[in-house]
PDB file of C-alpha atoms and ligand atoms in Angstrom:
ATOM      1  CA  MET A   1     -23.503 -12.246  43.113  1.00 50.00           C
ATOM      2  CA  SER A   2     -21.809 -10.266  39.724  1.00 60.00           C
ATOM      3  CA  GLY A   3     -21.866  -6.976  41.249  1.00 91.00           C
ATOM      4  CA  ASN A   4     -23.696  -6.161  38.115  1.00 97.00           C
ATOM      5  CA  PRO A   5     -25.706  -2.839  38.554  1.00 98.00           C
ATOM      6  CA  ILE A   6     -28.955  -4.096  36.593  1.00 98.00           C
ATOM      7  CA  LYS A   7     -31.914  -4.558  39.249  1.00 98.00           C
ATOM      8  CA  ALA A   8     -35.212  -6.060  38.262  1.00 98.00           C
ATOM      9  CA  THR A   9     -38.105  -4.338  39.209  1.00 98.00           C
ATOM     10  CA  ILE A  10     -39.885  -7.321  40.069  1.00 98.00           C
ATOM     11  CA  PRO A  11     -39.432 -10.170  41.826  1.00 98.00           C
ATOM     12  CA  LEU A  12     -38.305 -13.495  39.829  1.00 98.00           C
ATOM     13  CA  ASP A  13     -39.222 -15.987  42.302  1.00 97.00           C
ATOM     14  CA  GLU A  14     -43.110 -15.447  43.349  1.00 98.00           C
ATOM     15  CA  ASP A  15     -45.912 -17.131  41.924  1.00 98.00           C
ATOM     16  CA  GLY A  16     -48.263 -15.273  39.813  1.00 98.00           C
ATOM     17  CA  GLU A  17     -47.656 -13.137  36.637  1.00 98.00           C
ATOM     18  CA  HIS A  18     -45.081 -10.486  36.669  1.00 98.00           C
ATOM     19  CA  HIS A  19     -44.609  -7.298  34.249  1.00 98.00           C
ATOM     20  CA  GLY A  20     -41.497  -5.056  35.207  1.00 98.00           C
ATOM     21  CA  PHE A  21     -37.895  -4.111  34.002  1.00 98.00           C
ATOM     22  CA  LEU A  22     -34.751  -4.338  34.343  1.00 98.00           C
ATOM     23  CA  ARG A  23     -33.281  -1.554  35.238  1.00 98.00           C
ATOM     24  CA  LEU A  24     -29.980  -0.692  34.475  1.00 98.00           C
ATOM     25  CA  PRO A  25     -28.219   2.813  35.197  1.00 97.00           C
ATOM     26  CA  TYR A  26     -27.237   4.568  32.427  1.00 97.00           C
ATOM     27  CA  SER A  27     -26.163   8.402  33.216  1.00 95.00           C
ATOM     28  CA  ARG A  28     -26.243  10.099  29.941  1.00 95.00           C
ATOM     29  CA  ASP A  29     -26.608  13.884  28.844  1.00 95.00           C
ATOM     30  CA  ASP A  30     -30.031  14.025  28.738  1.00 95.00           C
ATOM     31  CA  SER A  31     -30.543  12.237  32.000  1.00 96.00           C
ATOM     32  CA  ALA A  32     -28.124  12.482  34.311  1.00 97.00           C
ATOM     33  CA  TRP A  33     -29.451   9.713  36.786  1.00 96.00           C
ATOM     34  CA  GLY A  34     -31.117   7.960  33.798  1.00 97.00           C
ATOM     35  CA  SER A  35     -31.763   4.024  33.119  1.00 98.00           C
ATOM     36  CA  VAL A  36     -32.151   1.815  30.180  1.00 98.00           C
ATOM     37  CA  MET A  37     -35.838  -0.206  31.117  1.00 98.00           C
ATOM     38  CA  ILE A  38     -35.089  -3.734  29.621  1.00 98.00           C
ATOM     39  CA  PRO A  39     -39.491  -5.057  29.181  1.00 98.00           C
ATOM     40  CA  ILE A  40     -39.340  -8.514  31.116  1.00 98.00           C
ATOM     41  CA  THR A  41     -41.868 -10.666  32.007  1.00 98.00           C
ATOM     42  CA  VAL A  42     -41.804 -13.789  35.066  1.00 98.00           C
ATOM     43  CA  ILE A  43     -44.895 -16.213  35.316  1.00 98.00           C
ATOM     44  CA  LYS A  44     -44.504 -18.537  37.763  1.00 98.00           C
ATOM     45  CA  ASN A  45     -46.813 -21.617  39.131  1.00 98.00           C
ATOM     46  CA  GLY A  46     -44.768 -23.514  42.103  1.00 97.00           C
ATOM     47  CA  ALA A  47     -41.346 -25.961  41.049  1.00 95.00           C
ATOM     48  CA  GLY A  48     -40.722 -26.633  37.936  1.00 96.00           C
ATOM     49  CA  PRO A  49     -38.659 -26.137  35.675  1.00 98.00           C
ATOM     50  CA  THR A  50     -37.272 -23.010  34.101  1.00 98.00           C
ATOM     51  CA  ALA A  51     -37.234 -21.653  30.452  1.00 98.00           C
ATOM     52  CA  LEU A  52     -35.409 -18.541  29.581  1.00 98.00           C
ATOM     53  CA  LEU A  53     -36.670 -16.498  26.474  1.00 98.00           C
ATOM     54  CA  THR A  54     -35.372 -13.450  24.504  1.00 98.00           C
ATOM     55  CA  GLY A  55     -35.805 -11.946  21.436  1.00 98.00           C
ATOM     56  CA  ALA A  56     -33.928  -9.077  19.624  1.00 98.00           C
ATOM     57  CA  ASN A  57     -31.171 -10.260  21.053  1.00 98.00           C
ATOM     58  CA  HIS A  58     -29.945  -8.218  17.725  1.00 98.00           C
ATOM     59  CA  GLY A  59     -32.676  -5.314  17.469  1.00 98.00           C
ATOM     60  CA  ASP A  60     -33.716  -5.252  13.717  1.00 98.00           C
ATOM     61  CA  GLU A  61     -35.276  -9.217  14.094  1.00 98.00           C
ATOM     62  CA  TYR A  62     -38.969  -9.248  15.005  1.00 98.00           C
ATOM     63  CA  GLU A  63     -40.287 -12.682  14.907  1.00 98.00           C
ATOM     64  CA  GLY A  64     -39.058 -13.489  18.979  1.00 98.00           C
ATOM     65  CA  PRO A  65     -40.412  -9.861  20.315  1.00 98.00           C
ATOM     66  CA  ILE A  66     -43.474 -10.496  18.829  1.00 98.00           C
ATOM     67  CA  ALA A  67     -44.152 -13.726  19.857  1.00 98.00           C
ATOM     68  CA  LEU A  68     -42.529 -12.812  23.434  1.00 98.00           C
ATOM     69  CA  MET A  69     -44.905  -9.790  23.417  1.00 98.00           C
ATOM     70  CA  GLU A  70     -47.733 -11.942  22.650  1.00 98.00           C
ATOM     71  CA  LEU A  71     -46.836 -14.748  24.634  1.00 98.00           C
ATOM     72  CA  ALA A  72     -46.130 -12.333  27.932  1.00 98.00           C
ATOM     73  CA  THR A  73     -49.513 -10.719  27.582  1.00 98.00           C
ATOM     74  CA  SER A  74     -51.427 -14.220  26.953  1.00 98.00           C
ATOM     75  CA  LEU A  75     -49.522 -16.869  29.551  1.00 98.00           C
ATOM     76  CA  LYS A  76     -50.897 -17.117  32.891  1.00 98.00           C
ATOM     77  CA  ALA A  77     -49.576 -18.897  36.182  1.00 98.00           C
ATOM     78  CA  GLY A  78     -52.634 -21.163  36.011  1.00 97.00           C
ATOM     79  CA  ASP A  79     -51.166 -22.674  32.385  1.00 97.00           C
ATOM     80  CA  ILE A  80     -47.621 -23.853  33.698  1.00 98.00           C
ATOM     81  CA  GLU A  81     -45.565 -25.679  36.414  1.00 98.00           C
ATOM     82  CA  GLY A  82     -42.877 -23.974  36.731  1.00 98.00           C
ATOM     83  CA  ARG A  83     -41.375 -20.379  35.754  1.00 98.00           C
ATOM     84  CA  VAL A  84     -41.225 -18.408  31.738  1.00 98.00           C
ATOM     85  CA  ILE A  85     -38.974 -15.220  31.774  1.00 98.00           C
ATOM     86  CA  ILE A  86     -39.746 -13.328  28.925  1.00 99.00           C
ATOM     87  CA  VAL A  87     -37.118 -10.824  27.659  1.00 98.00           C
ATOM     88  CA  PRO A  88     -38.758  -9.736  24.497  1.00 98.00           C
ATOM     89  CA  ALA A  89     -35.806  -7.610  23.060  1.00 98.00           C
ATOM     90  CA  MET A  90     -32.547  -8.104  25.213  1.00 98.00           C
ATOM     91  CA  ASN A  91     -30.664  -5.236  23.031  1.00 98.00           C
ATOM     92  CA  TYR A  92     -33.897  -2.873  24.404  1.00 98.00           C
ATOM     93  CA  PRO A  93     -31.487   0.125  22.734  1.00 98.00           C
ATOM     94  CA  ALA A  94     -30.948  -1.681  19.766  1.00 98.00           C
ATOM     95  CA  PHE A  95     -34.048  -2.476  19.685  1.00 98.00           C
ATOM     96  CA  ARG A  96     -36.190   1.187  19.697  1.00 98.00           C
ATOM     97  CA  ALA A  97     -33.730   2.112  17.343  1.00 98.00           C
ATOM     98  CA  GLY A  98     -34.422  -0.644  14.653  1.00 98.00           C
ATOM     99  CA  ARG A  99     -30.609  -1.680  14.181  1.00 98.00           C
ATOM    100  CA  ARG A 100     -28.799  -4.676  14.766  1.00 98.00           C
ATOM    101  CA  THR A 101     -26.288  -3.127  17.449  1.00 98.00           C
ATOM    102  CA  SER A 102     -26.428  -1.068  20.323  1.00 98.00           C
ATOM    103  CA  PRO A 103     -26.836   3.118  19.848  1.00 98.00           C
ATOM    104  CA  ILE A 104     -25.316   3.323  22.821  1.00 97.00           C
ATOM    105  CA  ASP A 105     -21.804   1.591  22.410  1.00 98.00           C
ATOM    106  CA  ARG A 106     -22.328  -0.157  19.367  1.00 97.00           C
ATOM    107  CA  GLY A 107     -22.308  -3.016  21.407  1.00 98.00           C
ATOM    108  CA  ASN A 108     -23.499  -6.715  19.143  1.00 98.00           C
ATOM    109  CA  MET A 109     -25.264  -8.517  21.872  1.00 98.00           C
ATOM    110  CA  ASN A 110     -24.342 -11.873  20.154  1.00 97.00           C
ATOM    111  CA  ARG A 111     -20.623 -11.181  20.493  1.00 97.00           C
ATOM    112  CA  SER A 112     -20.459  -9.321  23.718  1.00 98.00           C
ATOM    113  CA  PHE A 113     -20.921 -12.344  25.950  1.00 98.00           C
ATOM    114  CA  PRO A 114     -20.003 -13.757  28.779  1.00 98.00           C
ATOM    115  CA  GLY A 115     -20.151  -9.660  29.336  1.00 98.00           C
ATOM    116  CA  SER A 116     -18.827  -7.641  32.361  1.00 98.00           C
ATOM    117  CA  PRO A 117     -20.314  -5.946  35.121  1.00 97.00           C
ATOM    118  CA  SER A 118     -18.056  -2.574  35.115  1.00 97.00           C
ATOM    119  CA  GLY A 119     -18.661  -2.647  30.387  1.00 97.00           C
ATOM    120  CA  THR A 120     -20.238  -1.087  28.496  1.00 98.00           C
ATOM    121  CA  VAL A 121     -24.568  -1.017  28.275  1.00 98.00           C
ATOM    122  CA  THR A 122     -24.266  -4.338  25.895  1.00 98.00           C
ATOM    123  CA  GLU A 123     -21.645  -5.729  28.259  1.00 98.00           C
ATOM    124  CA  LYS A 124     -23.682  -5.411  31.470  1.00 98.00           C
ATOM    125  CA  ILE A 125     -26.707  -6.836  29.567  1.00 98.00           C
ATOM    126  CA  ALA A 126     -24.558  -9.598  28.331  1.00 98.00           C
ATOM    127  CA  ASP A 127     -23.125 -10.251  32.096  1.00 98.00           C
ATOM    128  CA  TYR A 128     -26.506  -9.772  33.711  1.00 98.00           C
ATOM    129  CA  PHE A 129     -27.985 -12.793  31.199  1.00 98.00           C
ATOM    130  CA  THR A 130     -24.769 -14.853  32.128  1.00 98.00           C
ATOM    131  CA  ASN A 131     -23.988 -14.515  36.289  1.00 98.00           C
ATOM    132  CA  VAL A 132     -28.081 -14.142  36.540  1.00 98.00           C
ATOM    133  CA  LEU A 133     -30.426 -15.187  34.469  1.00 98.00           C
ATOM    134  CA  LEU A 134     -29.061 -18.307  32.537  1.00 98.00           C
ATOM    135  CA  PRO A 135     -28.125 -19.949  35.722  1.00 98.00           C
ATOM    136  CA  GLU A 136     -31.663 -20.021  37.014  1.00 97.00           C
ATOM    137  CA  ALA A 137     -32.998 -21.842  33.385  1.00 98.00           C
ATOM    138  CA  ASN A 138     -33.215 -24.586  32.298  1.00 98.00           C
ATOM    139  CA  VAL A 139     -34.668 -24.340  28.877  1.00 98.00           C
ATOM    140  CA  VAL A 140     -33.227 -21.422  26.876  1.00 98.00           C
ATOM    141  CA  LEU A 141     -34.877 -19.969  23.395  1.00 98.00           C
ATOM    142  CA  ASP A 142     -33.202 -17.110  22.284  1.00 98.00           C
ATOM    143  CA  PHE A 143     -35.239 -16.034  18.713  1.00 98.00           C
ATOM    144  CA  HIS A 144     -33.177 -14.577  15.746  1.00 98.00           C
ATOM    145  CA  SER A 145     -33.709 -13.543  12.093  1.00 98.00           C
ATOM    146  CA  GLY A 146     -31.942 -12.516   9.301  1.00 97.00           C
ATOM    147  CA  GLY A 147     -32.358  -8.075  10.291  1.00 98.00           C
ATOM    148  CA  LYS A 148     -31.979  -5.940   7.471  1.00 98.00           C
ATOM    149  CA  THR A 149     -28.844  -7.209   5.546  1.00 98.00           C
ATOM    150  CA  LEU A 150     -29.789 -11.481   5.388  1.00 98.00           C
ATOM    151  CA  ASP A 151     -33.398 -13.132   4.960  1.00 98.00           C
ATOM    152  CA  PHE A 152     -33.382 -16.999   5.919  1.00 98.00           C
ATOM    153  CA  VAL A 153     -35.623 -20.786   5.085  1.00 98.00           C
ATOM    154  CA  PRO A 154     -37.810 -20.803   8.712  1.00 98.00           C
ATOM    155  CA  PHE A 155     -35.402 -22.607  10.725  1.00 98.00           C
ATOM    156  CA  ALA A 156     -35.155 -23.818  14.278  1.00 98.00           C
ATOM    157  CA  SER A 157     -31.388 -24.937  14.979  1.00 97.00           C
ATOM    158  CA  ALA A 158     -28.978 -26.363  17.211  1.00 97.00           C
ATOM    159  CA  HIS A 159     -25.233 -26.646  17.577  1.00 95.00           C
ATOM    160  CA  VAL A 160     -22.634 -29.673  17.476  1.00 92.00           C
ATOM    161  CA  LEU A 161     -21.698 -30.454  20.804  1.00 93.00           C
ATOM    162  CA  GLU A 162     -19.019 -32.315  22.993  1.00 93.00           C
ATOM    163  CA  ASN A 163     -21.279 -33.666  25.182  1.00 95.00           C
ATOM    164  CA  GLU A 164     -23.753 -36.024  23.183  1.00 95.00           C
ATOM    165  CA  ASP A 165     -26.067 -36.138  25.885  1.00 97.00           C
ATOM    166  CA  GLN A 166     -26.828 -32.434  25.873  1.00 97.00           C
ATOM    167  CA  GLN A 167     -27.150 -32.243  22.042  1.00 96.00           C
ATOM    168  CA  ALA A 168     -29.533 -34.889  22.065  1.00 97.00           C
ATOM    169  CA  ALA A 169     -31.615 -32.937  24.548  1.00 98.00           C
ATOM    170  CA  CYS A 170     -31.432 -29.215  22.277  1.00 98.00           C
ATOM    171  CA  VAL A 171     -31.920 -31.454  19.202  1.00 97.00           C
ATOM    172  CA  ALA A 172     -34.988 -32.905  20.677  1.00 98.00           C
ATOM    173  CA  ALA A 173     -36.375 -28.967  21.596  1.00 98.00           C
ATOM    174  CA  VAL A 174     -35.816 -28.084  18.165  1.00 98.00           C
ATOM    175  CA  GLU A 175     -37.931 -30.540  16.643  1.00 98.00           C
ATOM    176  CA  ALA A 176     -40.274 -29.540  19.285  1.00 98.00           C
ATOM    177  CA  PHE A 177     -40.203 -25.672  18.358  1.00 98.00           C
ATOM    178  CA  ASN A 178     -41.655 -27.440  14.923  1.00 98.00           C
ATOM    179  CA  ALA A 179     -40.344 -24.631  12.233  1.00 98.00           C
ATOM    180  CA  PRO A 180     -40.616 -25.357   8.631  1.00 98.00           C
ATOM    181  CA  TYR A 181     -36.606 -26.580   8.724  1.00 98.00           C
ATOM    182  CA  SER A 182     -34.623 -27.317  11.282  1.00 97.00           C
ATOM    183  CA  MET A 183     -31.427 -26.858  11.556  1.00 95.00           C
ATOM    184  CA  MET A 184     -27.777 -28.029  12.473  1.00 91.00           C
ATOM    185  CA  LEU A 185     -26.019 -24.612  12.553  1.00 86.00           C
ATOM    186  CA  LEU A 186     -22.162 -23.985  11.669  1.00 79.00           C
ATOM    187  CA  GLU A 187     -20.905 -20.504  13.668  1.00 78.00           C
ATOM    188  CA  ILE A 188     -19.008 -18.406  11.473  1.00 75.00           C
ATOM    189  CA  ASP A 189     -17.341 -17.227  14.391  1.00 79.00           C
ATOM    190  CA  ASN A 190     -18.965 -18.221  17.819  1.00 84.00           C
ATOM    191  CA  VAL A 191     -16.731 -16.356  19.995  1.00 90.00           C
ATOM    192  CA  GLY A 192     -18.383 -13.975  22.313  1.00 96.00           C
ATOM    193  CA  MET A 193     -22.180 -14.882  21.177  1.00 97.00           C
ATOM    194  CA  TYR A 194     -24.904 -15.354  23.657  1.00 98.00           C
ATOM    195  CA  ASP A 195     -25.344 -19.262  22.419  1.00 97.00           C
ATOM    196  CA  THR A 196     -21.977 -20.465  23.788  1.00 96.00           C
ATOM    197  CA  THR A 197     -22.164 -19.198  27.117  1.00 97.00           C
ATOM    198  CA  VAL A 198     -25.925 -20.523  26.929  1.00 98.00           C
ATOM    199  CA  GLU A 199     -23.986 -24.148  26.165  1.00 97.00           C
ATOM    200  CA  ASP A 200     -21.137 -24.081  27.897  1.00 97.00           C
ATOM    201  CA  GLN A 201     -23.295 -23.553  30.801  1.00 98.00           C
ATOM    202  CA  GLY A 202     -24.874 -27.101  29.840  1.00 98.00           C
ATOM    203  CA  LYS A 203     -28.685 -25.812  28.885  1.00 98.00           C
ATOM    204  CA  ILE A 204     -30.936 -27.314  26.326  1.00 98.00           C
ATOM    205  CA  PHE A 205     -30.374 -24.364  23.874  1.00 98.00           C
ATOM    206  CA  VAL A 206     -32.478 -23.365  20.655  1.00 98.00           C
ATOM    207  CA  THR A 207     -31.781 -20.635  18.067  1.00 98.00           C
ATOM    208  CA  THR A 208     -33.737 -20.025  14.993  1.00 98.00           C
ATOM    209  CA  GLU A 209     -33.438 -17.606  11.893  1.00 98.00           C
ATOM    210  CA  LEU A 210     -37.144 -17.632  11.086  1.00 98.00           C
ATOM    211  CA  GLY A 211     -37.081 -14.894   8.292  1.00 97.00           C
ATOM    212  CA  GLY A 212     -35.397 -11.724   7.763  1.00 97.00           C
ATOM    213  CA  GLY A 213     -34.894  -8.350   5.763  1.00 97.00           C
ATOM    214  CA  GLY A 214     -35.994  -6.556   8.956  1.00 97.00           C
ATOM    215  CA  SER A 215     -39.549  -6.914   9.320  1.00 98.00           C
ATOM    216  CA  SER A 216     -41.519 -10.433  10.246  1.00 98.00           C
ATOM    217  CA  THR A 217     -44.509 -11.416   8.178  1.00 98.00           C
ATOM    218  CA  ALA A 218     -47.835 -13.325   9.335  1.00 98.00           C
ATOM    219  CA  THR A 219     -46.618 -16.635   8.269  1.00 98.00           C
ATOM    220  CA  SER A 220     -42.683 -15.830  10.312  1.00 98.00           C
ATOM    221  CA  ASN A 221     -44.957 -15.201  13.502  1.00 98.00           C
ATOM    222  CA  ALA A 222     -46.941 -17.666  13.175  1.00 98.00           C
ATOM    223  CA  ILE A 223     -43.596 -20.104  13.153  1.00 98.00           C
ATOM    224  CA  ALA A 224     -42.747 -18.321  16.294  1.00 98.00           C
ATOM    225  CA  LYS A 225     -45.586 -18.336  18.096  1.00 98.00           C
ATOM    226  CA  LYS A 226     -46.364 -22.028  18.042  1.00 98.00           C
ATOM    227  CA  GLY A 227     -42.234 -22.762  18.229  1.00 98.00           C
ATOM    228  CA  VAL A 228     -42.555 -21.067  21.830  1.00 98.00           C
ATOM    229  CA  ARG A 229     -45.360 -23.598  23.388  1.00 98.00           C
ATOM    230  CA  ASN A 230     -44.242 -26.088  21.938  1.00 98.00           C
ATOM    231  CA  VAL A 231     -41.167 -25.656  23.403  1.00 98.00           C
ATOM    232  CA  LEU A 232     -42.727 -24.935  26.915  1.00 98.00           C
ATOM    233  CA  LYS A 233     -45.045 -27.874  26.085  1.00 98.00           C
ATOM    234  CA  HIS A 234     -42.373 -30.264  25.356  1.00 98.00           C
ATOM    235  CA  THR A 235     -40.270 -28.992  28.759  1.00 97.00           C
ATOM    236  CA  GLY A 236     -43.217 -30.290  31.096  1.00 97.00           C
ATOM    237  CA  ILE A 237     -44.098 -26.380  31.457  1.00 98.00           C
ATOM    238  CA  MET A 238     -46.530 -25.689  29.620  1.00 97.00           C
ATOM    239  CA  ARG A 239     -50.119 -28.144  29.861  1.00 93.00           C
ATOM    240  CA  GLY A 240     -51.240 -29.601  26.154  1.00 94.00           C
ATOM    241  CA  GLU A 241     -50.258 -31.864  22.873  1.00 96.00           C
ATOM    242  CA  LEU A 242     -47.259 -30.400  20.555  1.00 97.00           C
ATOM    243  CA  GLU A 243     -49.126 -28.884  17.745  1.00 97.00           C
ATOM    244  CA  ILE A 244     -46.575 -30.593  15.011  1.00 98.00           C
ATOM    245  CA  GLY A 245     -46.226 -30.169  11.524  1.00 97.00           C
ATOM    246  CA  PRO A 246     -43.969 -31.012   8.576  1.00 97.00           C
ATOM    247  CA  SER A 247     -40.139 -30.202   9.012  1.00 97.00           C
ATOM    248  CA  LYS A 248     -37.317 -30.795   7.077  1.00 96.00           C
ATOM    249  CA  MET A 249     -34.021 -31.796   8.748  1.00 96.00           C
ATOM    250  CA  LEU A 250     -31.289 -29.344   7.242  1.00 96.00           C
ATOM    251  CA  ASP A 251     -27.149 -29.512   7.979  1.00 94.00           C
ATOM    252  CA  MET A 252     -24.116 -27.467   7.275  1.00 93.00           C
ATOM    253  CA  PRO A 253     -21.135 -29.857   7.404  1.00 90.00           C
ATOM    254  CA  ASP A 254     -18.390 -27.619   6.923  1.00 91.00           C
ATOM    255  CA  GLY A 255     -17.345 -23.312   5.889  1.00 92.00           C
ATOM    256  CA  ASP A 256     -18.545 -24.546   1.794  1.00 95.00           C
ATOM    257  CA  CYS A 257     -22.310 -24.069   2.985  1.00 96.00           C
ATOM    258  CA  PHE A 258     -21.008 -20.244   2.848  1.00 96.00           C
ATOM    259  CA  VAL A 259     -20.596 -17.944  -0.470  1.00 98.00           C
ATOM    260  CA  PHE A 260     -19.076 -14.502   0.342  1.00 98.00           C
ATOM    261  CA  CYS A 261     -18.972 -11.933  -1.490  1.00 98.00           C
ATOM    262  CA  GLN A 262     -15.951 -10.135  -3.418  1.00 98.00           C
ATOM    263  CA  ASP A 263     -17.338  -7.493  -5.080  1.00 97.00           C
ATOM    264  CA  ASP A 264     -19.012  -3.742  -4.550  1.00 98.00           C
ATOM    265  CA  GLY A 265     -22.387  -3.947  -7.127  1.00 98.00           C
ATOM    266  CA  MET A 266     -26.042  -4.923  -7.409  1.00 98.00           C
ATOM    267  CA  PHE A 267     -27.113  -7.746  -6.070  1.00 98.00           C
ATOM    268  CA  GLU A 268     -29.331 -10.222  -8.876  1.00 98.00           C
ATOM    269  CA  ALA A 269     -30.756 -13.041  -7.025  1.00 98.00           C
ATOM    270  CA  MET A 270     -30.768 -16.303  -9.059  1.00 98.00           C
ATOM    271  CA  LYS A 271     -32.110 -18.267  -6.889  1.00 98.00           C
ATOM    272  CA  ASN A 272     -35.347 -18.666  -4.295  1.00 98.00           C
ATOM    273  CA  LEU A 273     -34.762 -19.106  -0.633  1.00 98.00           C
ATOM    274  CA  GLY A 274     -35.707 -22.655  -0.282  1.00 97.00           C
ATOM    275  CA  GLU A 275     -34.887 -23.845  -3.822  1.00 98.00           C
ATOM    276  CA  PRO A 276     -32.150 -26.537  -4.512  1.00 98.00           C
ATOM    277  CA  VAL A 277     -28.722 -26.027  -5.965  1.00 98.00           C
ATOM    278  CA  GLU A 278     -26.269 -28.165  -7.276  1.00 98.00           C
ATOM    279  CA  LYS A 279     -22.808 -27.215  -6.776  1.00 98.00           C
ATOM    280  CA  ASN A 280     -20.780 -24.599  -9.301  1.00 98.00           C
ATOM    281  CA  GLU A 281     -24.900 -23.461 -10.215  1.00 98.00           C
ATOM    282  CA  VAL A 282     -25.040 -19.935 -10.097  1.00 98.00           C
ATOM    283  CA  VAL A 283     -27.103 -18.433  -7.123  1.00 98.00           C
ATOM    284  CA  ALA A 284     -26.651 -14.898  -7.562  1.00 98.00           C
ATOM    285  CA  ARG A 285     -25.099 -12.127 -10.011  1.00 98.00           C
ATOM    286  CA  VAL A 286     -23.262  -9.096  -9.145  1.00 98.00           C
ATOM    287  CA  TRP A 287     -23.840  -6.323 -11.667  1.00 98.00           C
ATOM    288  CA  PRO A 288     -21.453  -3.353 -12.167  1.00 97.00           C
ATOM    289  CA  VAL A 289     -23.434   0.377 -10.271  1.00 97.00           C
ATOM    290  CA  ASP A 290     -21.553   2.678 -12.332  1.00 96.00           C
ATOM    291  CA  ARG A 291     -21.555   1.674 -16.324  1.00 97.00           C
ATOM    292  CA  THR A 292     -23.863  -0.162 -18.899  1.00 98.00           C
ATOM    293  CA  GLY A 293     -21.981  -2.465 -21.222  1.00 98.00           C
ATOM    294  CA  ARG A 294     -19.746  -4.791 -18.631  1.00 97.00           C
ATOM    295  CA  LEU A 295     -21.234  -8.896 -17.704  1.00 98.00           C
ATOM    296  CA  PRO A 296     -22.058  -8.850 -13.827  1.00 98.00           C
ATOM    297  CA  ILE A 297     -19.945 -11.425 -12.015  1.00 98.00           C
ATOM    298  CA  GLU A 298     -21.309 -14.814 -10.918  1.00 98.00           C
ATOM    299  CA  TYR A 299     -21.502 -16.539  -7.641  1.00 98.00           C
ATOM    300  CA  ARG A 300     -21.285 -20.068  -7.867  1.00 98.00           C
ATOM    301  CA  ALA A 301     -22.963 -22.882  -4.508  1.00 98.00           C
ATOM    302  CA  ARG A 302     -19.667 -24.778  -3.471  1.00 97.00           C
ATOM    303  CA  ARG A 303     -21.864 -27.417  -2.775  1.00 97.00           C
ATOM    304  CA  SER A 304     -25.077 -29.028  -3.553  1.00 97.00           C
ATOM    305  CA  GLY A 305     -28.249 -28.625  -1.244  1.00 97.00           C
ATOM    306  CA  LEU A 306     -31.114 -26.029  -0.535  1.00 97.00           C
ATOM    307  CA  LEU A 307     -30.713 -22.523  -0.415  1.00 98.00           C
ATOM    308  CA  VAL A 308     -31.098 -21.583   2.930  1.00 97.00           C
ATOM    309  CA  SER A 309     -30.226 -17.890   3.314  1.00 98.00           C
ATOM    310  CA  ARG A 310     -29.082 -14.599   0.899  1.00 98.00           C
ATOM    311  CA  HIS A 311     -28.068 -11.645   0.832  1.00 98.00           C
ATOM    312  CA  PHE A 312     -30.897  -9.230   1.313  1.00 98.00           C
ATOM    313  CA  PRO A 313     -30.690  -5.399   0.453  1.00 98.00           C
ATOM    314  CA  GLY A 314     -30.527  -4.536  -3.623  1.00 98.00           C
ATOM    315  CA  LEU A 315     -26.771  -3.537  -3.224  1.00 98.00           C
ATOM    316  CA  ILE A 316     -24.215  -5.834  -1.818  1.00 98.00           C
ATOM    317  CA  LYS A 317     -20.765  -5.562  -0.659  1.00 98.00           C
ATOM    318  CA  SER A 318     -17.223  -6.904  -0.939  1.00 98.00           C
ATOM    319  CA  GLY A 319     -17.485  -9.435   2.042  1.00 98.00           C
ATOM    320  CA  ASP A 320     -20.863  -9.806   2.460  1.00 98.00           C
ATOM    321  CA  CYS A 321     -22.142 -12.551   2.921  1.00 98.00           C
ATOM    322  CA  LEU A 322     -23.937 -14.113  -0.368  1.00 98.00           C
ATOM    323  CA  ALA A 323     -25.889 -17.212   0.046  1.00 98.00           C
ATOM    324  CA  VAL A 324     -25.562 -19.827   2.341  1.00 97.00           C
ATOM    325  CA  VAL A 325     -26.618 -23.526   1.146  1.00 97.00           C
ATOM    326  CA  GLY A 326     -27.742 -26.135   3.742  1.00 96.00           C
ATOM    327  CA  VAL A 327     -27.956 -30.060   2.792  1.00 96.00           C
ATOM    328  CA  GLU A 328     -30.855 -31.810   3.408  1.00 94.00           C
ATOM    329  CA  VAL A 329     -30.477 -34.684   5.640  1.00 91.00           C
TER     330      VAL A 329
HETATM  331 ZN1   ZN B   1     -29.626 -12.561  15.344  1.00 91.84          ZN
END
């Protein structure tokens, strides 16, 4: 064992439905011997594969926590063969604060892997996943959305992996999730990501971007709820037929998919999410906020495709991701 201070208040390997906490000791001004209490549900029935399901890896992304809170209340041991481990809010302090990162240590969970048993609160949570929960899992589903600063067309995604068999298994699980879009995702910066740790352990991994803006919609929540059940059915943990609708395959072949802002100002979208864009077409304009009579700065797509992501807030800064263009396969 890793020497991680987190202890589960419920058994992780007993049949039945168990609702409890991952208790992380955290001594502080308002609670000398206090703890961070991260909600967890484990549902198990006999032998069979284990699914590890997580939301709020970033605390301001809501489809995952909603779908997983719902699943934890509705899924019964008799519905499955195997085990389902549900952690609706992985970065629980960030989730409670409605923020992307932890208010305790400013930790971005998805840049804190593989973590450390003697590190910050965020690093300790990451280490617990790396060394305790992930080794138990066969299939791993981690929900994301854009949070307060990005918005996405709803997609489930896999990464290009060195191991072709593992990549094919991940793609099959993404197709089973059956979001309106299925994406081969290129990461800007994959160091410290949960995704990388999961994939390095050889697991079948599905991640998502289901919306954004710091809230969720009836539509995006329905995609999440259907997707998680489809993945459980796909892996044979849950009985029943997959619910499959149309899904467009998208790819991000290289860094030309991203458009980054080089100005501070007011963001004017010139394309909607899901709309086709041509190379060099204006996707957004950035207006000066401090004077009239000056033209906005135009930002153009660097390749043709579909607008799959955009900056969300009304104001934008130099360095912000302004738009992402995906390519239909
Ligand atoms: Zn996220």
